[in-house]
Coordinates of C-alpha atoms in Angstrom, one line a residue:
Chain D
X554 CA 0.0 0.0 0.0
X555 CA 3.0 2.3 0.6
X556 CA 4.0 2.2 -3.0
X557 CA 0.4 2.8 -4.1
X558 CA 0.2 5.8 -1.7
X559 CA 3.5 7.2 -3.1
X560 CA 2.3 6.9 -6.6
X561 CA -1.1 8.4 -5.9
X562 CA 0.4 11.4 -4.1
X563 CA 2.8 11.9 -6.9
X564 CA -0.1 11.9 -9.3
X565 CA -2.0 14.4 -7.1
X566 CA 0.9 16.9 -6.9
X567 CA 1.6 16.7 -10.6
X568 CA -2.1 17.0 -11.4
X569 CA -3.1 20.2 -13.3
X570 CA -6.6 19.8 -11.8
X571 CA -5.2 20.1 -8.2
X572 CA -3.3 23.2 -9.1
X573 CA -6.4 24.8 -10.7
X574 CA -8.4 24.0 -7.6
X575 CA -5.8 25.6 -5.3
X576 CA -5.8 28.7 -7.4
X577 CA -9.6 28.9 -7.2
X578 CA -9.4 28.3 -3.5
X579 CA -7.0 31.3 -3.1
X580 CA -9.3 33.5 -5.2
X581 CA -12.3 32.4 -3.2
X582 CA -10.6 33.0 0.2
X583 CA -9.4 36.5 -0.9
X584 CA -12.9 37.3 -2.1
X585 CA -14.4 36.1 1.2
X586 CA -12.4 38.5 3.3
X587 CA -12.4 41.3 0.8
X588 CA -15.1 43.4 2.5
X589 CA -13.6 43.0 6.0
X590 CA -10.2 44.1 4.8
X591 CA -11.2 46.9 2.4
X592 CA -13.9 48.7 4.5
X593 CA -12.1 50.5 7.4
X594 CA -15.1 50.5 9.8
X595 CA -16.3 47.0 9.1
X596 CA -16.5 45.1 12.4
X597 CA -18.4 42.0 13.3
X598 CA -18.9 40.0 16.5
X599 CA -16.9 36.8 16.0
X600 CA -15.3 38.4 12.9
X601 CA -12.5 35.8 12.5
X602 CA -14.4 32.8 13.8
X603 CA -17.2 33.2 11.3
X604 CA -14.9 33.2 8.3
X605 CA -13.5 29.7 9.1
X606 CA -16.9 28.4 8.2
X607 CA -16.9 29.8 4.7
X608 CA -14.7 27.1 3.2
X609 CA -16.6 24.0 4.5
X610 CA -19.9 25.4 3.3
X611 CA -18.9 25.3 -0.4
X612 CA -16.5 22.4 -0.1
X613 CA -19.3 19.9 -0.8
X614 CA -19.4 21.1 -4.4
X615 CA -15.7 21.3 -4.8
X616 CA -15.2 17.9 -3.4
X617 CA -17.9 16.4 -5.6
X618 CA -16.3 17.8 -8.7
X619 CA -12.6 17.2 -7.7
X620 CA -13.1 13.7 -6.4
X621 CA -15.1 12.5 -9.3
X622 CA -12.7 14.0 -11.9
X623 CA -9.6 12.7 -10.0
X624 CA -10.8 9.2 -9.1
X625 CA -12.8 8.4 -12.2
X626 CA -9.7 9.1 -14.3
X627 CA -8.5 5.7 -13.1
X628 CA -11.4 4.0 -14.7
X629 CA -11.2 5.9 -18.0
X630 CA -7.5 5.2 -18.4
X631 CA -7.7 1.6 -17.2
X632 CA -5.0 2.2 -14.6
X633 CA -7.3 0.6 -12.0
X634 CA -6.9 -2.8 -13.7
X635 CA -3.1 -2.3 -13.8
X636 CA -3.0 -1.8 -10.1
X637 CA -5.0 -5.0 -9.5
X638 CA -2.8 -6.9 -11.9
X639 CA 0.3 -5.7 -10.1
X640 CA -0.9 -7.3 -6.9
X641 CA -2.7 -4.6 -5.0
X642 CA -5.9 -5.5 -3.2
X643 CA -9.1 -3.6 -4.0
X644 CA -9.4 -2.6 -0.4
X645 CA -5.9 -0.9 -0.5
X646 CA -6.8 0.8 -3.8
X647 CA -10.0 2.2 -2.3
X648 CA -8.3 3.4 0.9
X649 CA -5.5 5.0 -1.0
X650 CA -7.9 7.0 -3.1
X651 CA -9.7 8.1 0.1
X652 CA -6.4 9.1 1.8
X653 CA -5.2 11.0 -1.2
X654 CA -8.5 12.9 -1.8
X655 CA -8.8 13.7 1.9
X656 CA -5.2 15.0 2.0
X657 CA -6.0 17.2 -1.0
X658 CA -9.1 18.5 0.8
X659 CA -7.1 19.2 4.0
X660 CA -4.4 21.0 2.0
X661 CA -7.1 23.2 0.4
X662 CA -8.6 24.0 3.8
X663 CA -5.2 24.9 5.2
X664 CA -4.5 27.2 2.3
X665 CA -7.9 28.9 3.0
X666 CA -7.2 29.2 6.7
X667 CA -3.8 30.7 6.0
X668 CA -5.3 33.4 3.8
X669 CA -8.1 34.0 6.3
X670 CA -5.4 34.6 8.9
X671 CA -4.7 37.9 7.0
X672 CA -7.6 39.2 9.1
X673 CA -5.4 38.9 12.2
X674 CA -3.7 42.1 11.0
X675 CA -7.0 43.9 11.5
X676 CA -8.6 42.1 14.4
X677 CA -6.9 42.3 17.8
X678 CA -6.1 38.8 19.1
X679 CA -7.8 39.5 22.4
X680 CA -11.2 39.7 20.6
X681 CA -10.7 36.2 19.2
X682 CA -12.3 33.3 21.1
X683 CA -9.5 30.7 20.8
X684 CA -11.7 27.9 22.2
X685 CA -14.4 28.5 19.6
X686 CA -11.8 28.7 16.8
X687 CA -10.2 25.3 17.8
X688 CA -13.6 23.6 18.1
X689 CA -14.8 24.9 14.7
X690 CA -11.6 23.9 13.1
X691 CA -11.8 20.3 14.5
X692 CA -15.3 19.9 13.3
X693 CA -14.6 21.4 9.9
X694 CA -11.6 19.2 9.3
X695 CA -13.7 16.1 10.3
X696 CA -16.4 17.4 7.9
X697 CA -13.8 17.7 5.1
X698 CA -13.0 14.0 5.4
X699 CA -16.8 13.1 5.5
X700 CA -17.3 14.9 2.2
X701 CA -14.3 13.0 0.7
X702 CA -15.6 9.7 2.1
X703 CA -19.0 10.3 0.4
X704 CA -17.7 11.4 -2.9
X705 CA -14.9 8.8 -3.1
X706 CA -17.6 6.2 -2.6
X707 CA -19.8 7.5 -5.4
X708 CA -16.8 8.0 -7.8
X709 CA -15.3 4.5 -7.1
X710 CA -18.7 2.7 -7.5
X711 CA -19.8 4.5 -10.7
X712 CA -17.6 3.3 -13.6
X713 CA -18.3 6.1 -16.1
X714 CA -16.5 9.3 -15.6
X715 CA -19.3 11.6 -16.8
X716 CA -22.0 9.7 -14.8
X717 CA -19.8 9.9 -11.6
X718 CA -19.6 13.7 -12.0
X719 CA -23.4 14.0 -12.6
X720 CA -24.3 11.9 -9.6
X721 CA -21.7 13.5 -7.3
X722 CA -22.7 17.0 -8.1
X723 CA -26.4 16.1 -8.0
X724 CA -25.9 14.5 -4.6
X725 CA -24.1 17.5 -3.3
X726 CA -27.0 19.7 -4.4
X727 CA -29.5 17.4 -2.8
X728 CA -27.6 17.5 0.4
X729 CA -27.4 21.3 0.3
X730 CA -31.1 21.7 -0.4
X731 CA -32.3 19.1 2.1
X732 CA -30.1 20.7 4.8
X733 CA -31.5 24.1 4.1
X734 CA -35.1 22.8 4.3
X735 CA -34.4 20.9 7.6
X736 CA -32.7 24.0 9.0
X737 CA -35.7 26.2 8.3
X738 CA -38.1 23.6 9.7
X739 CA -36.1 23.1 12.9
X740 CA -35.6 26.9 13.3
X741 CA -39.3 27.6 12.8
X742 CA -40.2 24.8 15.3
X743 CA -37.8 26.4 17.9
X744 CA -39.2 29.9 17.3
X745 CA -42.8 28.8 17.7
X746 CA -42.0 26.7 20.8
X747 CA -40.4 29.7 22.5
X748 CA -43.4 31.8 21.7
X749 CA -45.8 29.1 23.0
X750 CA -43.8 28.8 26.2
X751 CA -43.9 32.6 26.7
X752 CA -47.7 32.6 26.2
X753 CA -47.4 34.6 23.0
X754 CA -49.4 33.9 19.8
X755 CA -47.9 31.0 17.9
X756 CA -48.6 28.8 14.9
X757 CA -49.4 25.2 16.0
X758 CA -48.7 23.8 12.5
X759 CA -45.1 25.0 12.7
X760 CA -44.4 22.9 15.8
X761 CA -43.1 19.4 15.2
X762 CA -44.1 16.4 17.3
X763 CA -41.4 15.0 19.6
X764 CA -40.6 12.1 17.3
X765 CA -40.6 14.3 14.2
X766 CA -38.2 16.7 15.9
X767 CA -35.9 13.9 16.9
X768 CA -35.8 12.4 13.4
X769 CA -35.3 15.8 11.8
X770 CA -32.5 16.8 14.2
X771 CA -30.8 13.5 13.7
X772 CA -30.8 13.8 9.9
X773 CA -29.7 17.4 10.2
X774 CA -26.7 16.4 12.3
X775 CA -25.8 13.5 10.0
X776 CA -25.9 15.4 6.7
X777 CA -22.5 17.2 6.3
X778 CA -24.1 20.4 5.0
X779 CA -26.4 20.4 8.1
X780 CA -23.3 20.3 10.3
X781 CA -21.6 23.0 8.2
X782 CA -24.6 25.3 8.7
X783 CA -24.4 24.7 12.5
X784 CA -20.8 25.9 12.4
X785 CA -22.0 29.3 11.4
X786 CA -23.6 29.7 14.9
X787 CA -20.3 30.5 16.5
X788 CA -21.9 31.2 19.9
X789 CA -22.8 27.5 20.2
X790 CA -19.0 26.8 20.2
X791 CA -18.0 29.6 22.4
X792 CA -17.4 29.4 26.2
X793 CA -19.0 32.9 26.7
X794 CA -22.5 31.8 25.6
X795 CA -22.5 28.4 27.3
X796 CA -25.8 29.0 29.1
X797 CA -27.6 29.9 25.8
X798 CA -27.8 26.4 24.5
X799 CA -28.7 23.0 25.9
X800 CA -25.3 21.4 25.1
X801 CA -21.9 22.7 26.2
X802 CA -19.5 23.7 23.4
X803 CA -17.2 20.7 24.2
X804 CA -20.1 18.2 24.2
X805 CA -21.4 19.7 20.9
X806 CA -18.0 19.3 19.3
X807 CA -17.5 15.8 20.5
X808 CA -21.0 14.8 19.4
X809 CA -20.5 16.3 15.9
X810 CA -17.1 14.6 15.6
X811 CA -18.4 11.2 16.7
X812 CA -21.2 11.6 14.1
X813 CA -18.6 12.4 11.4
X814 CA -16.4 9.4 12.4
X815 CA -19.5 7.1 12.1
X816 CA -20.4 8.5 8.7
X817 CA -16.8 8.1 7.5
X818 CA -16.6 4.5 8.9
X819 CA -20.0 3.5 7.4
X820 CA -19.4 5.0 3.9
X821 CA -15.8 3.5 3.7
X822 CA -17.0 0.1 4.8
X823 CA -19.8 0.2 2.2
X824 CA -17.4 1.5 -0.4
X825 CA -14.9 -1.2 0.2
X826 CA -17.6 -3.9 0.3
X827 CA -19.2 -2.9 -3.0
X828 CA -15.9 -2.1 -4.7
X829 CA -14.8 -5.7 -4.0
X830 CA -17.9 -6.9 -5.8
X831 CA -17.7 -4.5 -8.7
X832 CA -17.1 -5.9 -12.1
X833 CA -14.2 -3.9 -13.6
X834 CA -14.5 -4.1 -17.4
Chain E
X1476 CA -26.0 19.9 -44.0
X1477 CA -29.6 18.7 -44.3
X1478 CA -28.5 15.1 -44.3
X1479 CA -26.2 15.7 -41.3
X1480 CA -29.0 17.4 -39.3
X1481 CA -31.4 14.6 -40.1
X1482 CA -28.9 12.0 -39.0
X1483 CA -28.2 14.0 -35.8
X1484 CA -31.9 14.3 -34.9
X1485 CA -32.4 10.6 -35.6
X1486 CA -29.4 9.7 -33.3
X1487 CA -30.8 12.0 -30.7
X1488 CA -34.4 10.6 -30.7
X1489 CA -33.3 7.0 -30.9
X1490 CA -30.8 7.4 -28.1
X1491 CA -31.5 6.6 -24.4
X1492 CA -30.2 10.0 -23.1
X1493 CA -33.0 12.1 -24.6
X1494 CA -35.8 9.9 -23.3
X1495 CA -34.2 9.6 -19.9
X1496 CA -34.0 13.4 -19.7
X1497 CA -37.6 13.7 -20.8
X1498 CA -38.6 11.2 -18.2
X1499 CA -36.6 13.0 -15.5
X1500 CA -38.1 16.4 -16.4
X1501 CA -41.6 14.9 -16.3
X1502 CA -41.1 13.2 -12.9
X1503 CA -39.5 16.4 -11.5
X1504 CA -42.5 18.5 -12.6
X1505 CA -45.0 16.0 -11.2
X1506 CA -43.1 15.7 -7.9
X1507 CA -43.0 19.5 -7.5
X1508 CA -46.8 19.5 -7.8
X1509 CA -47.3 16.6 -5.4
X1510 CA -45.0 18.2 -2.8
X1511 CA -46.9 21.5 -3.1
X1512 CA -50.2 19.6 -2.8
X1513 CA -49.0 17.9 0.4
X1514 CA -47.9 21.3 1.7
X1515 CA -51.2 22.9 0.9
X1516 CA -53.1 20.1 2.6
X1517 CA -51.0 20.4 5.7
X1518 CA -51.2 24.2 5.9
X1519 CA -54.9 24.1 4.9
X1520 CA -54.5 26.9 2.4
X1521 CA -57.7 27.6 0.4
X1522 CA -56.6 29.8 -2.6
X1523 CA -53.6 28.4 -4.3
X1524 CA -52.0 30.0 -7.3
X1525 CA -49.1 27.9 -8.6
X1526 CA -47.7 30.3 -11.2
X1527 CA -44.2 30.5 -10.0
X1528 CA -43.7 26.8 -10.5
X1529 CA -44.3 27.2 -14.2
X1530 CA -40.9 28.8 -14.5
X1531 CA -38.8 26.3 -12.4
X1532 CA -38.1 24.6 -15.7
X1533 CA -36.3 27.7 -16.9
X1534 CA -34.4 28.1 -13.6
X1535 CA -32.9 24.6 -13.9
X1536 CA -32.5 24.6 -17.6
X1537 CA -28.8 25.2 -17.3
X1538 CA -28.2 22.0 -15.3
X1539 CA -30.4 19.9 -17.7
X1540 CA -28.6 21.3 -20.7
X1541 CA -25.2 20.6 -19.2
X1542 CA -26.1 17.0 -18.6
X1543 CA -27.6 16.5 -22.0
X1544 CA -24.8 18.2 -24.0
X1545 CA -22.1 16.2 -22.0
X1546 CA -23.8 12.9 -22.6
X1547 CA -24.8 13.6 -26.2
X1548 CA -21.9 15.6 -27.7
X1549 CA -19.2 14.4 -25.3
X1550 CA -18.9 10.9 -26.8
X1551 CA -18.3 12.4 -30.3
X1552 CA -15.1 13.9 -29.0
X1553 CA -14.1 11.1 -26.7
X1554 CA -14.9 8.4 -29.3
X1555 CA -13.4 10.3 -32.3
X1556 CA -16.6 9.9 -34.4
X1557 CA -16.4 13.6 -35.1
X1558 CA -13.5 12.8 -37.5
X1559 CA -15.8 10.5 -39.5
X1560 CA -18.2 13.4 -40.2
X1561 CA -15.3 15.5 -41.5
X1562 CA -14.1 12.6 -43.7
X1563 CA -17.7 12.3 -45.1
X1564 CA -17.3 15.9 -46.4
X1565 CA -19.0 18.0 -43.8
X1566 CA -17.3 21.3 -42.8
X1567 CA -16.5 22.0 -39.1
X1568 CA -19.0 24.9 -39.1
X1569 CA -21.8 22.6 -40.3
X1570 CA -21.0 20.0 -37.7
X1571 CA -21.0 22.7 -35.0
X1572 CA -24.2 24.2 -36.1
X1573 CA -25.9 20.8 -36.4
X1574 CA -24.9 20.0 -32.8
X1575 CA -26.2 23.4 -31.6
X1576 CA -29.5 22.9 -33.5
X1577 CA -30.1 19.4 -32.0
X1578 CA -29.1 20.4 -28.4
X1579 CA -31.2 23.6 -28.6
X1580 CA -34.2 21.7 -29.9
X1581 CA -33.8 19.2 -27.0
X1582 CA -33.4 21.9 -24.4
X1583 CA -36.6 23.7 -25.6
X1584 CA -38.5 20.4 -25.7
X1585 CA -37.4 19.7 -22.1
X1586 CA -38.5 23.3 -21.1
X1587 CA -42.0 22.7 -22.6
X1588 CA -42.3 19.2 -21.1
X1589 CA -41.8 20.8 -17.7
X1590 CA -44.1 23.7 -18.5
X1591 CA -47.1 21.7 -19.8
X1592 CA -46.7 19.0 -17.1
X1593 CA -46.9 21.6 -14.4
X1594 CA -49.7 23.4 -16.2
X1595 CA -51.8 20.2 -16.5
X1596 CA -51.1 18.9 -12.9
X1597 CA -51.5 22.3 -11.3
X1598 CA -54.9 22.8 -13.0
X1599 CA -55.9 19.3 -11.8
X1600 CA -54.7 19.9 -8.2
X1601 CA -55.3 23.6 -7.6
X1602 CA -57.6 24.8 -10.4
X1603 CA -56.4 28.2 -11.4
X1604 CA -53.4 30.5 -12.3
X1605 CA -52.9 34.2 -11.9
X1606 CA -51.2 34.5 -15.3
X1607 CA -53.4 34.4 -18.4
X1608 CA -52.4 31.6 -20.8
X1609 CA -51.3 34.0 -23.5
X1610 CA -48.9 35.7 -21.1
X1611 CA -47.5 32.3 -20.0
X1612 CA -46.8 31.4 -23.6
X1613 CA -45.1 34.7 -24.3
X1614 CA -42.9 34.3 -21.2
X1615 CA -42.1 30.8 -22.2
X1616 CA -41.1 31.9 -25.7
X1617 CA -38.7 34.5 -24.3
X1618 CA -37.6 31.7 -21.9
X1619 CA -36.9 29.5 -24.9
X1620 CA -34.5 32.1 -26.3
X1621 CA -32.7 32.1 -22.9
X1622 CA -32.5 28.3 -23.0
X1623 CA -31.0 28.4 -26.5
X1624 CA -28.5 31.0 -25.2
X1625 CA -27.5 28.7 -22.3
X1626 CA -27.1 25.8 -24.8
X1627 CA -24.9 27.9 -27.0
X1628 CA -22.7 28.8 -24.1
X1629 CA -22.4 25.2 -22.9
X1630 CA -21.5 24.0 -26.4
X1631 CA -18.9 26.7 -26.6
X1632 CA -17.5 25.4 -23.2
X1633 CA -17.4 21.9 -24.7
X1634 CA -15.4 23.2 -27.7
X1635 CA -12.9 24.9 -25.4
X1636 CA -12.3 22.1 -22.9
X1637 CA -12.7 19.3 -25.4
X1638 CA -14.2 16.6 -23.1
X1639 CA -17.5 15.5 -21.6
X1640 CA -16.2 15.2 -18.0
X1641 CA -14.6 18.6 -17.7
X1642 CA -17.6 20.2 -19.6
X1643 CA -19.9 18.7 -17.1
X1644 CA -17.9 20.1 -14.1
X1645 CA -17.4 23.5 -15.7
X1646 CA -21.0 23.7 -16.9
X1647 CA -22.5 22.7 -13.6
X1648 CA -20.4 25.1 -11.6
X1649 CA -21.3 27.9 -14.2
X1650 CA -25.0 27.0 -13.8
X1651 CA -24.7 27.2 -9.9
X1652 CA -22.7 30.4 -10.1
X1653 CA -25.1 32.0 -12.5
X1654 CA -27.9 31.1 -10.1
X1655 CA -26.1 32.7 -7.1
X1656 CA -25.2 35.7 -9.2
X1657 CA -28.8 36.2 -10.3
X1658 CA -30.0 36.2 -6.7
X1659 CA -27.3 38.6 -5.7
X1660 CA -28.1 41.0 -8.6
X1661 CA -31.8 40.9 -8.0
X1662 CA -31.4 41.5 -4.2
X1663 CA -29.0 44.4 -4.8
X1664 CA -31.3 46.1 -7.4
X1665 CA -34.3 45.6 -5.1
X1666 CA -32.4 47.5 -2.4
X1667 CA -31.3 50.1 -4.9
X1668 CA -34.9 50.6 -6.1
X1669 CA -36.1 50.9 -2.5
X1670 CA -33.4 53.5 -1.9
X1671 CA -34.7 55.5 -4.9
X1672 CA -38.3 55.4 -3.4
X1673 CA -37.0 57.2 -0.3
X1674 CA -34.8 59.8 -2.0
X1675 CA -35.4 63.5 -1.2
X1676 CA -37.9 65.3 -3.3
X1677 CA -36.6 66.7 -6.6
X1678 CA -34.0 63.9 -7.0
X1679 CA -36.3 62.1 -9.5
X1680 CA -38.4 63.9 -12.1
X1681 CA -42.2 63.3 -12.1
X1682 CA -41.9 61.1 -15.1
X1683 CA -39.1 59.0 -13.5
X1684 CA -41.2 58.7 -10.3
X1685 CA -44.1 57.5 -12.3
X1686 CA -42.1 54.8 -14.0
X1687 CA -40.7 53.8 -10.6
X1688 CA -44.2 53.5 -9.2
X1689 CA -45.5 51.6 -12.1
X1690 CA -42.7 49.0 -12.5
X1691 CA -41.1 49.2 -9.0
X1692 CA -37.9 49.8 -10.9
X1693 CA -36.3 52.5 -13.1
X1694 CA -33.2 52.0 -15.3
X1695 CA -30.1 54.1 -15.3
X1696 CA -30.7 56.2 -12.2
X1697 CA -27.9 56.1 -9.5
X1698 CA -28.7 55.8 -5.8
X1699 CA -26.6 55.6 -2.7
X1700 CA -26.8 51.8 -2.9
X1701 CA -25.6 51.4 -6.4
X1702 CA -24.5 53.7 -9.2
X1703 CA -22.1 54.3 -12.1
X1704 CA -20.4 51.3 -13.8
X1705 CA -21.6 48.9 -11.1
X1706 CA -25.2 49.8 -11.8
X1707 CA -24.6 49.4 -15.5
X1708 CA -23.2 45.9 -15.1
X1709 CA -25.9 44.9 -12.6
X1710 CA -28.6 46.1 -14.9
X1711 CA -27.1 44.2 -17.9
X1712 CA -26.9 41.0 -15.8
X1713 CA -30.5 41.7 -14.5
X1714 CA -31.8 41.6 -18.1
X1715 CA -29.2 39.3 -19.7
X1716 CA -28.8 36.4 -17.3
X1717 CA -31.3 33.7 -18.3
X1718 CA -31.7 32.7 -14.6
X1719 CA -32.5 36.3 -13.6
X1720 CA -35.0 36.4 -16.4
X1721 CA -36.7 33.3 -15.2
X1722 CA -36.9 34.7 -11.6
X1723 CA -38.5 37.8 -12.9
X1724 CA -41.1 35.8 -15.0
X1725 CA -42.3 34.1 -11.8
X1726 CA -42.8 37.4 -10.0
X1727 CA -44.9 39.2 -12.6
X1728 CA -48.5 38.9 -13.9
X1729 CA -47.6 40.4 -17.3
X1730 CA -44.6 40.7 -19.5
X1731 CA -41.8 42.1 -17.3
X1732 CA -40.5 45.6 -17.7
X1733 CA -37.7 45.7 -20.3
X1734 CA -38.7 42.4 -21.8
X1735 CA -37.5 43.6 -25.2
X1736 CA -34.0 43.9 -23.7
X1737 CA -34.1 40.4 -22.5
X1738 CA -34.7 39.2 -26.1
X1739 CA -31.9 41.4 -27.4
X1740 CA -29.5 40.1 -24.8
X1741 CA -30.5 36.5 -25.5
X1742 CA -30.0 36.9 -29.2
X1743 CA -26.7 38.6 -28.7
X1744 CA -25.5 35.8 -26.4
X1745 CA -26.5 33.2 -29.0
X1746 CA -24.8 35.0 -31.9
X1747 CA -21.6 35.7 -30.0
X1748 CA -21.3 32.3 -28.4
X1749 CA -22.0 30.5 -31.7
X1750 CA -19.5 32.7 -33.6
X1751 CA -16.8 32.1 -31.0
X1752 CA -17.7 28.4 -30.9
X1753 CA -17.4 28.0 -34.7
X1754 CA -14.1 29.9 -34.6
X1755 CA -12.7 27.7 -31.8
X1756 CA -13.9 24.5 -33.4
X1757 CA -12.3 25.4 -36.7
X1758 CA -8.9 25.8 -35.0
X1759 CA -9.4 22.7 -32.9
X1760 CA -6.9 19.9 -33.5
X1761 CA -9.0 16.7 -33.6
X1762 CA -6.5 14.1 -32.8

């Protein structure tokens, strides 16, 4: 597997696609912080913390496109068969692809964070909540690997290059839309519950039953985009606002990370299982 | 060229991709109606006008066209069959225009499949529309020009990147970006228009104020929110982006303000993208 990893990393770093994605990443990160840097009086609570979230929100689309192009190249060129012929197991081929794609994702995220750090020239360090930054970073790195696990699975199981791209990007859009819908349903439920508890006028139809609420929250926590949206609420990860939510920031971080690890484990096991059964023409 | 176009249409209609796309569009249109019906039943709404759903087909046209063009035209490049057409005596311009004609026809067919399916099912489920049928058809006709413009751009991308897979990625990202860009442009211009409503007396002439009142928008007048070159670009995108056009169709009960400009922009996009595409394709080295 070590030889395979060496070869795949060499392919990644020589790949024109990877260089293009890094350039786009740099442009995107500069665009994200443009307003904060250019406008002198622009100030925001959690200015730095909120910008960390910007990468992981759109990474779903990037990862869908990058992984399907990078991984499915193996199918179209027939190099996948060569690897099997030269004695590598299907499991090690699958895991190698996952490791390489995850590394590429983490490199992109590190590049983004380095550029975001330009904000530190403008924001005083004492205004930054280090605990929140670390928690958000941990969850966003875990999410990065979740995205890669999902899209490596789809790209390795769909033989055709074009089909892999269509399904991966469609899946990323479905995840995005469903997380948005779940977010608005859960937020509206919370809003009307609070109104009901305070004895104000509320809409009964907007309040979910306990079972519905549990299921919706579970799916919202499992979907990577749902987690990415949760990262925007920096106060949930900050020690200052601990009393504001039902979970402590550490508990929330651990819970999200455990969910991510479970998703990675399940998708990878499924991927390896089906890839072993796959007929490679 | 007539023979080539006949052969291309035959290949298209006998292929699986076209029928799968039609089926997908039909299922999507029906499911949109069913979801809306469930929503209406749950919220116990009484008067339902489903007009905005008629234009969803135009909003997602970019994504549908990218998928079709990549699956239909992509194999010609990847499989090298495009060279056979050249050997048979067709010019590169003819091949390009035939491809554009077939893909445009399919995109428009998909647009109308979505429109008529939503129209029939919405009539069955909810009964009525705000828009008169003649206005819907006029809007769909302008929308068709937008769809052809999108097709011309996607085929141009295909000529530049020379492969189905990369076209798919670039095209899908372009479709998502144009969606986001349209939302951003419309929001900015709505704020700009609101700003103009509350300007001090005398800033706008009576005639300008009348136009603003009538259409909730007036072209070419700067405000604190937006002005100069930025306003010019935003207004061009407001009229020219097919997704922005589709958004505006769903919000109006009649032909939108500046609809003539929409047509002009669409035709301009089609002509420029096709000319550029033919030029690029002529220079293309078909290995």
